[in-house]
CSV table of C-alpha atoms in Angstrom, one decimal:
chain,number,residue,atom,x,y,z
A,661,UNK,CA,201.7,-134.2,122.8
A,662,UNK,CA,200.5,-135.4,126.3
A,663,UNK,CA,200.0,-138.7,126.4
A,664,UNK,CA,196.0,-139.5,126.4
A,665,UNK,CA,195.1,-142.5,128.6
A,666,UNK,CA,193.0,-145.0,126.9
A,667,UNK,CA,191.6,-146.4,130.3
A,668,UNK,CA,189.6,-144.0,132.7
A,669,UNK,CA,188.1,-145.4,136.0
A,670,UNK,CA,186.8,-141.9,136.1
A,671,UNK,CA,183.8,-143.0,133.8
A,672,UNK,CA,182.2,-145.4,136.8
A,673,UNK,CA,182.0,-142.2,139.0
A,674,UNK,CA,180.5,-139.5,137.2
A,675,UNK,CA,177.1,-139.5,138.5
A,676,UNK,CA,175.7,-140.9,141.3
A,677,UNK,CA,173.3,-143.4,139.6
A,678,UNK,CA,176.3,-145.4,137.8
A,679,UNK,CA,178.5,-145.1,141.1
A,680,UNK,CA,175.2,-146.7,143.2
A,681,UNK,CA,175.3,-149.3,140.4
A,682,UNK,CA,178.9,-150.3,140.7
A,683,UNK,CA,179.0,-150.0,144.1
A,684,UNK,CA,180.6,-153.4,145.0
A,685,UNK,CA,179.7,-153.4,148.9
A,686,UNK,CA,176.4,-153.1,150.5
A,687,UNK,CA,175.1,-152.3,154.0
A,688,UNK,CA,171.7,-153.4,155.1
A,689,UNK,CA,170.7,-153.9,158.5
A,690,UNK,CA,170.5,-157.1,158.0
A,691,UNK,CA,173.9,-157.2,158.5
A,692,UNK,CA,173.7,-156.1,162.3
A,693,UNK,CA,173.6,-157.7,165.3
A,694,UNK,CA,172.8,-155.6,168.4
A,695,UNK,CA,174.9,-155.8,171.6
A,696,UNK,CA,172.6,-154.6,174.6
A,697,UNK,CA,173.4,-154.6,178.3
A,698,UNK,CA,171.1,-155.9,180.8
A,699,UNK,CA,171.0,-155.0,184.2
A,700,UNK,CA,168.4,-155.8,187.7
A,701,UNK,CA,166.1,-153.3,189.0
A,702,UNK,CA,162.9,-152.2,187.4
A,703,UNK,CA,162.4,-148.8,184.9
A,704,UNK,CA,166.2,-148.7,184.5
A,705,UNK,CA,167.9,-146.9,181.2
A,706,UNK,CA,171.6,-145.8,182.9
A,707,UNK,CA,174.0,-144.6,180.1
A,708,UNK,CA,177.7,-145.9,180.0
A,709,UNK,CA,179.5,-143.0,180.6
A,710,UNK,CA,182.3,-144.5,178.1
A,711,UNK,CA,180.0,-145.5,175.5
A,712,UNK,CA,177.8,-142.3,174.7
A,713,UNK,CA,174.7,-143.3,173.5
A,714,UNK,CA,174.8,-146.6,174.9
A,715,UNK,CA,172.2,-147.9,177.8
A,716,UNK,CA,171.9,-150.4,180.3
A,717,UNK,CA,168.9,-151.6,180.5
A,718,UNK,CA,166.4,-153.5,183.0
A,719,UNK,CA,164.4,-156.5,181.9
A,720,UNK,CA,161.3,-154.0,181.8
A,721,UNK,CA,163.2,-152.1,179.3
A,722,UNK,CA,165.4,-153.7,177.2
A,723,UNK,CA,161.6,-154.8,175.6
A,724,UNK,CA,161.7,-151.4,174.2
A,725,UNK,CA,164.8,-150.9,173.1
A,726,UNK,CA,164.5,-154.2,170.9
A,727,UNK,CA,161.0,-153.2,169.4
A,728,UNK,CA,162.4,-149.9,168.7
A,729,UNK,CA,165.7,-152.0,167.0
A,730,UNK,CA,163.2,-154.2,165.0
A,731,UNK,CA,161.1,-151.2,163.8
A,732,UNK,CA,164.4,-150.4,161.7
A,733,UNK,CA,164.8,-153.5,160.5
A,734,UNK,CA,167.4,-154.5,163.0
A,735,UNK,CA,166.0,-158.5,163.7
A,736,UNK,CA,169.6,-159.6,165.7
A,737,UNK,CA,170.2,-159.2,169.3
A,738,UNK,CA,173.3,-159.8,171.7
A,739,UNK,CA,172.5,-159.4,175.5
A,740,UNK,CA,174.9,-159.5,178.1
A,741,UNK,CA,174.1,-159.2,181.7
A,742,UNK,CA,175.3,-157.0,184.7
A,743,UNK,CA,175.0,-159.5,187.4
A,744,UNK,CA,175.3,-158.2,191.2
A,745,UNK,CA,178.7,-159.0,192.6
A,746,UNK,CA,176.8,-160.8,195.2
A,747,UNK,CA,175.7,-163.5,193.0
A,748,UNK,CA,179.1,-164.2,191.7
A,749,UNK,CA,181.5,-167.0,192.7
A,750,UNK,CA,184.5,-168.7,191.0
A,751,UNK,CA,182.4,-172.0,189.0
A,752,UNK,CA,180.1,-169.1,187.9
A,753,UNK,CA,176.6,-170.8,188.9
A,754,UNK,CA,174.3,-167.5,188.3
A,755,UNK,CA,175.1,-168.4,184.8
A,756,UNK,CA,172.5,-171.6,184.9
A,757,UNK,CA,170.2,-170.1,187.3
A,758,UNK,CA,166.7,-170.3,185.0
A,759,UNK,CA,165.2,-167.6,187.3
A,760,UNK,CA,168.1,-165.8,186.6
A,761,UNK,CA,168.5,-162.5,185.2
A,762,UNK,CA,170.2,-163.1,182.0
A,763,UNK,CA,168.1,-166.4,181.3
A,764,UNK,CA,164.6,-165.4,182.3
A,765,UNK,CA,165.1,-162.0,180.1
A,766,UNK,CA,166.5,-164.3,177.5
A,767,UNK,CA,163.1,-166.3,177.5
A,768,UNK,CA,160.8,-163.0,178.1
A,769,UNK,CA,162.4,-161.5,174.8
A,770,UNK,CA,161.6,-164.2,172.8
A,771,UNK,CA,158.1,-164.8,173.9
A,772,UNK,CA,157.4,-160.9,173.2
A,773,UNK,CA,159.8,-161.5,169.5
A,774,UNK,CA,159.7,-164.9,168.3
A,775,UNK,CA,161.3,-164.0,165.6
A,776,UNK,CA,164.3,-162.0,166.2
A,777,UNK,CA,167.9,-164.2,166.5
A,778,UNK,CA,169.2,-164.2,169.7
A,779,UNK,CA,172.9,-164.9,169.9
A,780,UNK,CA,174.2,-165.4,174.1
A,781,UNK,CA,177.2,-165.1,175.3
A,782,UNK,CA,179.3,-168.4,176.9
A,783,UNK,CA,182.2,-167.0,179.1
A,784,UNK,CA,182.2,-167.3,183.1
A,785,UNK,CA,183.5,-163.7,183.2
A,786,UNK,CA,180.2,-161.6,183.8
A,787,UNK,CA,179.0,-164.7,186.8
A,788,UNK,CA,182.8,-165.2,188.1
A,789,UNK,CA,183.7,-163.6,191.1
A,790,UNK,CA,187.8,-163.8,189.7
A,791,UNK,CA,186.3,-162.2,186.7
A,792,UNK,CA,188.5,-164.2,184.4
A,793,UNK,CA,186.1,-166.1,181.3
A,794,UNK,CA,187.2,-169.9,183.0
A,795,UNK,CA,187.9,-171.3,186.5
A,796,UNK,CA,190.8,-170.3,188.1
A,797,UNK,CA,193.2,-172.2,190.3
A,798,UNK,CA,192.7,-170.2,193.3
A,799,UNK,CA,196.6,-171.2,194.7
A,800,UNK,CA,198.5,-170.5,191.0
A,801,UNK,CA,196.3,-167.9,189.3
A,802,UNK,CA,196.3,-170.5,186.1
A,803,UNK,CA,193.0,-170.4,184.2
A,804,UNK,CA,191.8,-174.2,184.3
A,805,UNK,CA,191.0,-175.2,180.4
A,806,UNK,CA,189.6,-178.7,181.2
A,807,UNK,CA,187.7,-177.7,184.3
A,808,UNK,CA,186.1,-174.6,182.8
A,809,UNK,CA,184.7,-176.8,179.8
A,810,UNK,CA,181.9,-178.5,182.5
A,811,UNK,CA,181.0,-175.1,183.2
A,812,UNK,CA,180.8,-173.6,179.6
A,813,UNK,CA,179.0,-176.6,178.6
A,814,UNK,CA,176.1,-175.9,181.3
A,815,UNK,CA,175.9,-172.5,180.8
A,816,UNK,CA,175.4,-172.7,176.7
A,817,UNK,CA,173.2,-175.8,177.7
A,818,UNK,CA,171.0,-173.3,180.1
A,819,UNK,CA,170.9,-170.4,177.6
A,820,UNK,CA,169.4,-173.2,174.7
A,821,UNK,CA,166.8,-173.7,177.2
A,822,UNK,CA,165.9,-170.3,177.5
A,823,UNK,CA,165.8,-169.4,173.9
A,824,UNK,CA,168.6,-169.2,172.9
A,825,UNK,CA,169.4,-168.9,168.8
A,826,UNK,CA,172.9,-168.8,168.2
A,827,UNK,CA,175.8,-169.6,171.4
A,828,UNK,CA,178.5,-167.7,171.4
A,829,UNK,CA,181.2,-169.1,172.8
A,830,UNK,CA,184.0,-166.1,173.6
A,831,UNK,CA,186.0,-167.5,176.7
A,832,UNK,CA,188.6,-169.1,173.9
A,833,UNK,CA,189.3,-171.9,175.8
A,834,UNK,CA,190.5,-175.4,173.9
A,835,UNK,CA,188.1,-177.4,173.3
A,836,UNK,CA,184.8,-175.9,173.9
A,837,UNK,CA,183.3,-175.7,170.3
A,838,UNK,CA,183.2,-179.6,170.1
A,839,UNK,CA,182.2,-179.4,174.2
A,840,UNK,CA,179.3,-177.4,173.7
A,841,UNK,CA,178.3,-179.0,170.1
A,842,UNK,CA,178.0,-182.4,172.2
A,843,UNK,CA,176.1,-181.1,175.1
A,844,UNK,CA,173.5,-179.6,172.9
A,845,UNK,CA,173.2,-182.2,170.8
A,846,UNK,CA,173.0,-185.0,173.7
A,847,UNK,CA,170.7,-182.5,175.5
A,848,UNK,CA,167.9,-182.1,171.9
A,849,UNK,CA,169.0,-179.0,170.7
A,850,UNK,CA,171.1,-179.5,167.3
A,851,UNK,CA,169.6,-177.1,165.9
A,852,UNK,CA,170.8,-174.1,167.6
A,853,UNK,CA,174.0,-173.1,166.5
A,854,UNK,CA,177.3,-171.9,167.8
A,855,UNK,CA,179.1,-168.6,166.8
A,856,UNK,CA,182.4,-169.3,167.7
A,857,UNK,CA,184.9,-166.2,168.9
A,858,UNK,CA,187.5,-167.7,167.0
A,859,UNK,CA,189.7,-165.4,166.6
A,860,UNK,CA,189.5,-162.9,169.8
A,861,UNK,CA,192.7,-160.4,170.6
A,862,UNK,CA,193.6,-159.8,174.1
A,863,UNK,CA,192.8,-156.2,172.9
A,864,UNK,CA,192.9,-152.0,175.0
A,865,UNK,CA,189.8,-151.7,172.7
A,866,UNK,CA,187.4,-153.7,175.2
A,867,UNK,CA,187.4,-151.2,178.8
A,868,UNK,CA,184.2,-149.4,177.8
A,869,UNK,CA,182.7,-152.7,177.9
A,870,UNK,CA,184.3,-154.1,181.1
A,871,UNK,CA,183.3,-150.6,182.2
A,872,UNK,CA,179.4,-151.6,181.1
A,873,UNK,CA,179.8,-154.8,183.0
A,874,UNK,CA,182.0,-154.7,185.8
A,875,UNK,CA,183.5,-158.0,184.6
A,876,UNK,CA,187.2,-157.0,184.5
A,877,UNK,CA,189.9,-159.3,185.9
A,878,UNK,CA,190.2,-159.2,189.1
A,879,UNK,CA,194.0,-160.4,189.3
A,880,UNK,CA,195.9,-161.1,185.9
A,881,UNK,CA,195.0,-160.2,183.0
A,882,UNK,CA,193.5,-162.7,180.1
A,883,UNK,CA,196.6,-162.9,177.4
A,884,UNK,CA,197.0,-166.7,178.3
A,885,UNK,CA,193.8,-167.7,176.8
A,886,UNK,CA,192.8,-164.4,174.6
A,887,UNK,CA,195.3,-164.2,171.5
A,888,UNK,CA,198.2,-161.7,171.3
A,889,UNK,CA,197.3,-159.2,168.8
A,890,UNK,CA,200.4,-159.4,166.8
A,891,UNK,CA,199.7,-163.1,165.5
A,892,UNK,CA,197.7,-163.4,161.8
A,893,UNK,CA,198.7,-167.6,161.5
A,894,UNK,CA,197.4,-168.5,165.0
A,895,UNK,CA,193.7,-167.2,163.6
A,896,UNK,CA,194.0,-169.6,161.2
A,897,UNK,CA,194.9,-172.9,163.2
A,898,UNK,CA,192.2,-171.6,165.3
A,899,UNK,CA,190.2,-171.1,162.7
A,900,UNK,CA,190.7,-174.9,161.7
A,901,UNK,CA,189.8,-176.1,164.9
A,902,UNK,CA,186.6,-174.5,165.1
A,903,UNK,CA,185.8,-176.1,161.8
A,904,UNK,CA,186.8,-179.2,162.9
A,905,UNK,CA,184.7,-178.6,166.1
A,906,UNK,CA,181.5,-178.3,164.6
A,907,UNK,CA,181.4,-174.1,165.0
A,908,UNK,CA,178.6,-173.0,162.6
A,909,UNK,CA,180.1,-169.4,162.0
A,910,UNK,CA,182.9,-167.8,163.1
A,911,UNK,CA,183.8,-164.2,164.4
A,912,UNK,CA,187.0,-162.2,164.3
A,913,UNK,CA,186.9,-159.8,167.5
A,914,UNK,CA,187.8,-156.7,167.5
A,915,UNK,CA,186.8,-155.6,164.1
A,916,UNK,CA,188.7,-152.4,163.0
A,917,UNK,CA,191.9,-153.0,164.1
A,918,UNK,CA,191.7,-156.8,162.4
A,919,UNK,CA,190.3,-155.9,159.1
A,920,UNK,CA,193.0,-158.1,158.2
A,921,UNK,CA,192.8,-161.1,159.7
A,922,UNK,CA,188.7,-160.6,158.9
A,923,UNK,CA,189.9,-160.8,155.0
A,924,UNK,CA,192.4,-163.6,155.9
A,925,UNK,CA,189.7,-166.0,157.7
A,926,UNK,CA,187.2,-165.0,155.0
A,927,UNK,CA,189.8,-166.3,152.1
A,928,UNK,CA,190.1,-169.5,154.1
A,929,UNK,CA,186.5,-171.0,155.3
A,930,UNK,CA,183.2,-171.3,154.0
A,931,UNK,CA,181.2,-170.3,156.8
A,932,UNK,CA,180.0,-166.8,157.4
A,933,UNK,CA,182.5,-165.0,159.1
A,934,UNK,CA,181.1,-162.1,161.7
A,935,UNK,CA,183.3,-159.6,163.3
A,936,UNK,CA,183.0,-157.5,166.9
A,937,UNK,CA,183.0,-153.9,166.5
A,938,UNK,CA,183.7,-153.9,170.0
A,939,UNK,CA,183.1,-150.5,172.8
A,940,UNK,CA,186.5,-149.1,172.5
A,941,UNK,CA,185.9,-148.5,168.5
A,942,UNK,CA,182.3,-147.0,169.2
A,943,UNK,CA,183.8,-144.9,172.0
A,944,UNK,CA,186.9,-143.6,169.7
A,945,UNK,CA,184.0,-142.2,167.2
A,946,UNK,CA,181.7,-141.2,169.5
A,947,UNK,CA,184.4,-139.4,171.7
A,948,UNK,CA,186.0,-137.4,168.4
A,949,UNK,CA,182.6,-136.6,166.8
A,950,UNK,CA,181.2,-135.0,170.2
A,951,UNK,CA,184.7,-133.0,170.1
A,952,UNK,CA,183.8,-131.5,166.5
A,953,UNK,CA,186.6,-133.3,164.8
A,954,UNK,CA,185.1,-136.1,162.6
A,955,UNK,CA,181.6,-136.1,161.2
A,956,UNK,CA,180.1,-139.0,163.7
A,957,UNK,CA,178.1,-140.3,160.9
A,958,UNK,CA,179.9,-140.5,158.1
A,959,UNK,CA,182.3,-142.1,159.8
A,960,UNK,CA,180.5,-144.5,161.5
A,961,UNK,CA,179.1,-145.5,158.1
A,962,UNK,CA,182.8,-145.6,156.5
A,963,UNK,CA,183.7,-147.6,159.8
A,964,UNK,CA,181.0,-150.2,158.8
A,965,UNK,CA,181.4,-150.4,155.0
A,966,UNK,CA,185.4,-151.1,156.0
A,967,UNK,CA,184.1,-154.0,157.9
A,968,UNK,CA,182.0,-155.7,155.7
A,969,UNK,CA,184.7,-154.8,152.4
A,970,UNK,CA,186.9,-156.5,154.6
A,971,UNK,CA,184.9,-160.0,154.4
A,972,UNK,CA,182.6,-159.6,157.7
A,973,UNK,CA,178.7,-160.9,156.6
A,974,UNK,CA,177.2,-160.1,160.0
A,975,UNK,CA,178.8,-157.1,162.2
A,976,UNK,CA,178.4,-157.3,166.2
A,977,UNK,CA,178.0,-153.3,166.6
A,978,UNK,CA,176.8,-150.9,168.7
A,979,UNK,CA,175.8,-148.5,165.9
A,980,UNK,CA,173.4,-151.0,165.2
A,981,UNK,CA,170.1,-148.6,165.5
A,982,UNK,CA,172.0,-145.5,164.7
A,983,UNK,CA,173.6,-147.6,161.1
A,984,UNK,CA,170.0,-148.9,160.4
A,985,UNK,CA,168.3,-145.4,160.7
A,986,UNK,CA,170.9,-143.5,158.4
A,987,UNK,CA,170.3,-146.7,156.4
A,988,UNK,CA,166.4,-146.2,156.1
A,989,UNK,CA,166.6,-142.6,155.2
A,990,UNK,CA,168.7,-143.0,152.3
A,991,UNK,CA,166.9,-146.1,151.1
């Protein structure tokens, strides 16, 4: 006689309705925060050729892509700017420029949407004119840790000014957690609060975005200061430090590739943990679905789920409006 088995997991997937209700991982769009490029110029929507789908925008603009965003339920925003290479210059002094492009459409979005959550970006990479995310010893090439802190501390200290919700500080330089946390807090502004990039790869995943920006290196590369992507224990002692710092969440970037050390912060902090499903993983699933060979959707759903199962709360993603409308229609 075969041998009957007394357990059958089958039973919690027979119909939809008890698979729904055992369903142990959720997606809302909630969980989404938006990256969107920002660029000069007026009535500009230019697609990044290596991101299908994906738009810069001008100041003019970007207003309706965010209303169209919060229409879905999509309430949390990451802007980063495309600054004109003649604006740039090794201490990266666009970046506190209040008439600036990034900080005055900073402050124009949230007097049109008080209520979204605007998280900026601290790194001098976008404003530097060496392209590297700190100051760089112009004789050696070395990326200055001590000197770049002054900088990142004005530049997160600007960006509170202009609205700012959430910093997020993703130059990974020592240091600039407890920095920034002390020039806000001198400066009247404990309460906005910092997103660390605490664990951040020196990753082939982010070209589409350097594409986006123009804010590739222009000598070097950043592996002294971004972490090499074979290391899981140096997440953690950074991890640590961030606590320590003051860092009010964390964020594991890139996402798909690091689903494990997303899981292994998440088993080791209490703060919410977000995670960077950076250009080069939209661009994979973008590129293979307009070839025929995946289903785009399903797959960017299954490439979501896997990032929140994995211990993400919030998910930086430029599937954001894409995730929220497949969302709506099957809600």
């Amino acid at each position: 006689m075969p041998i009957i088995p007394t357990n059958r997991p089958r039973r919690n997937r027979k119909s939809q309705v008890i698979r729904d209700m055992v369903q142990e991982t959720r997606l809302t769009a909630h969980d989404f925060i938006y990256p969107v490029f920002i660029i000069e110029g007026q009535n500009q929507r230019l697609e990044v050729k290596s991101m299908p789908g994906v738009y810069r925008y001008s100041a003019d603009r970007i207003i309706d892509e965010i209303g169209a965003a919060v229409e879905l339920g999509v309430h949390s925003f990451a802007p980063f700017p495309g600054i004109n290479d003649a604006l740039k210059d090794p201490l990266a002094r666009e970046s506190t420029n209040m008439d600036g492009l990034y900080l005055k459409t900073i402050a124009d979005i949230k007097r049109q949407f008080p209520d979204v959550v605007l998280m900026t970006d601290v790194a001098m990479d976008p404003y530097s004119s060496d392209g590297h995310d700190g100051v760089v010893n112009q004789e050696t090439g070395e990326i200055l840790n001590d000197a770049s802190l002054e900088v990142l501390g004005q530049m997160a200290l600007a960006q509170a000014r202009a609205g700012a919700d959430i910093i997020g500080p993703s130059d990974m330089m020592d240091g600039r957690v407890a920095w920034i946390r002390d020039v806000l807090d001198r400066n009247a502004f404990s309460h906005v609060s910092i997103m660390s990039y605490t664990a951040k790869y020196a990753s082939a995943f982010y070209g589409p975005f350097r594409d986006a920006l123009d804010s590739a290196p222009k000598k070097g590369d950043k592996k002294s200061y971004q972490m090499n992507p074979a290391n899981r224990l140096e997440a953690l002692r950074e991890l640590q430090l961030d606590e320590a710092e003051g860092a009010d969440m964390v964020m594991i970037k890139p996402a798909l590739s690091y689903l494990d050390i997303i899981r292994e912060v998440k088993n080791h902090t209490n703060l919410p943990v977000t995670a960077y499903n950076v250009s080069g993983e939209y661009a994979m699933v973008k590129a293979a679905a307009q070839n025929g060979w995946i289903d785009g959707e399903k797959t960017m759903m299954e490439v979501l789920m896997s990032i929140k199962r994995a211990g993400a709360d919030a998910i930086l993603t430029y599937f954001a409006k894409d995730a929220a409308e497949v969302l709506r229609r099957l809600n």
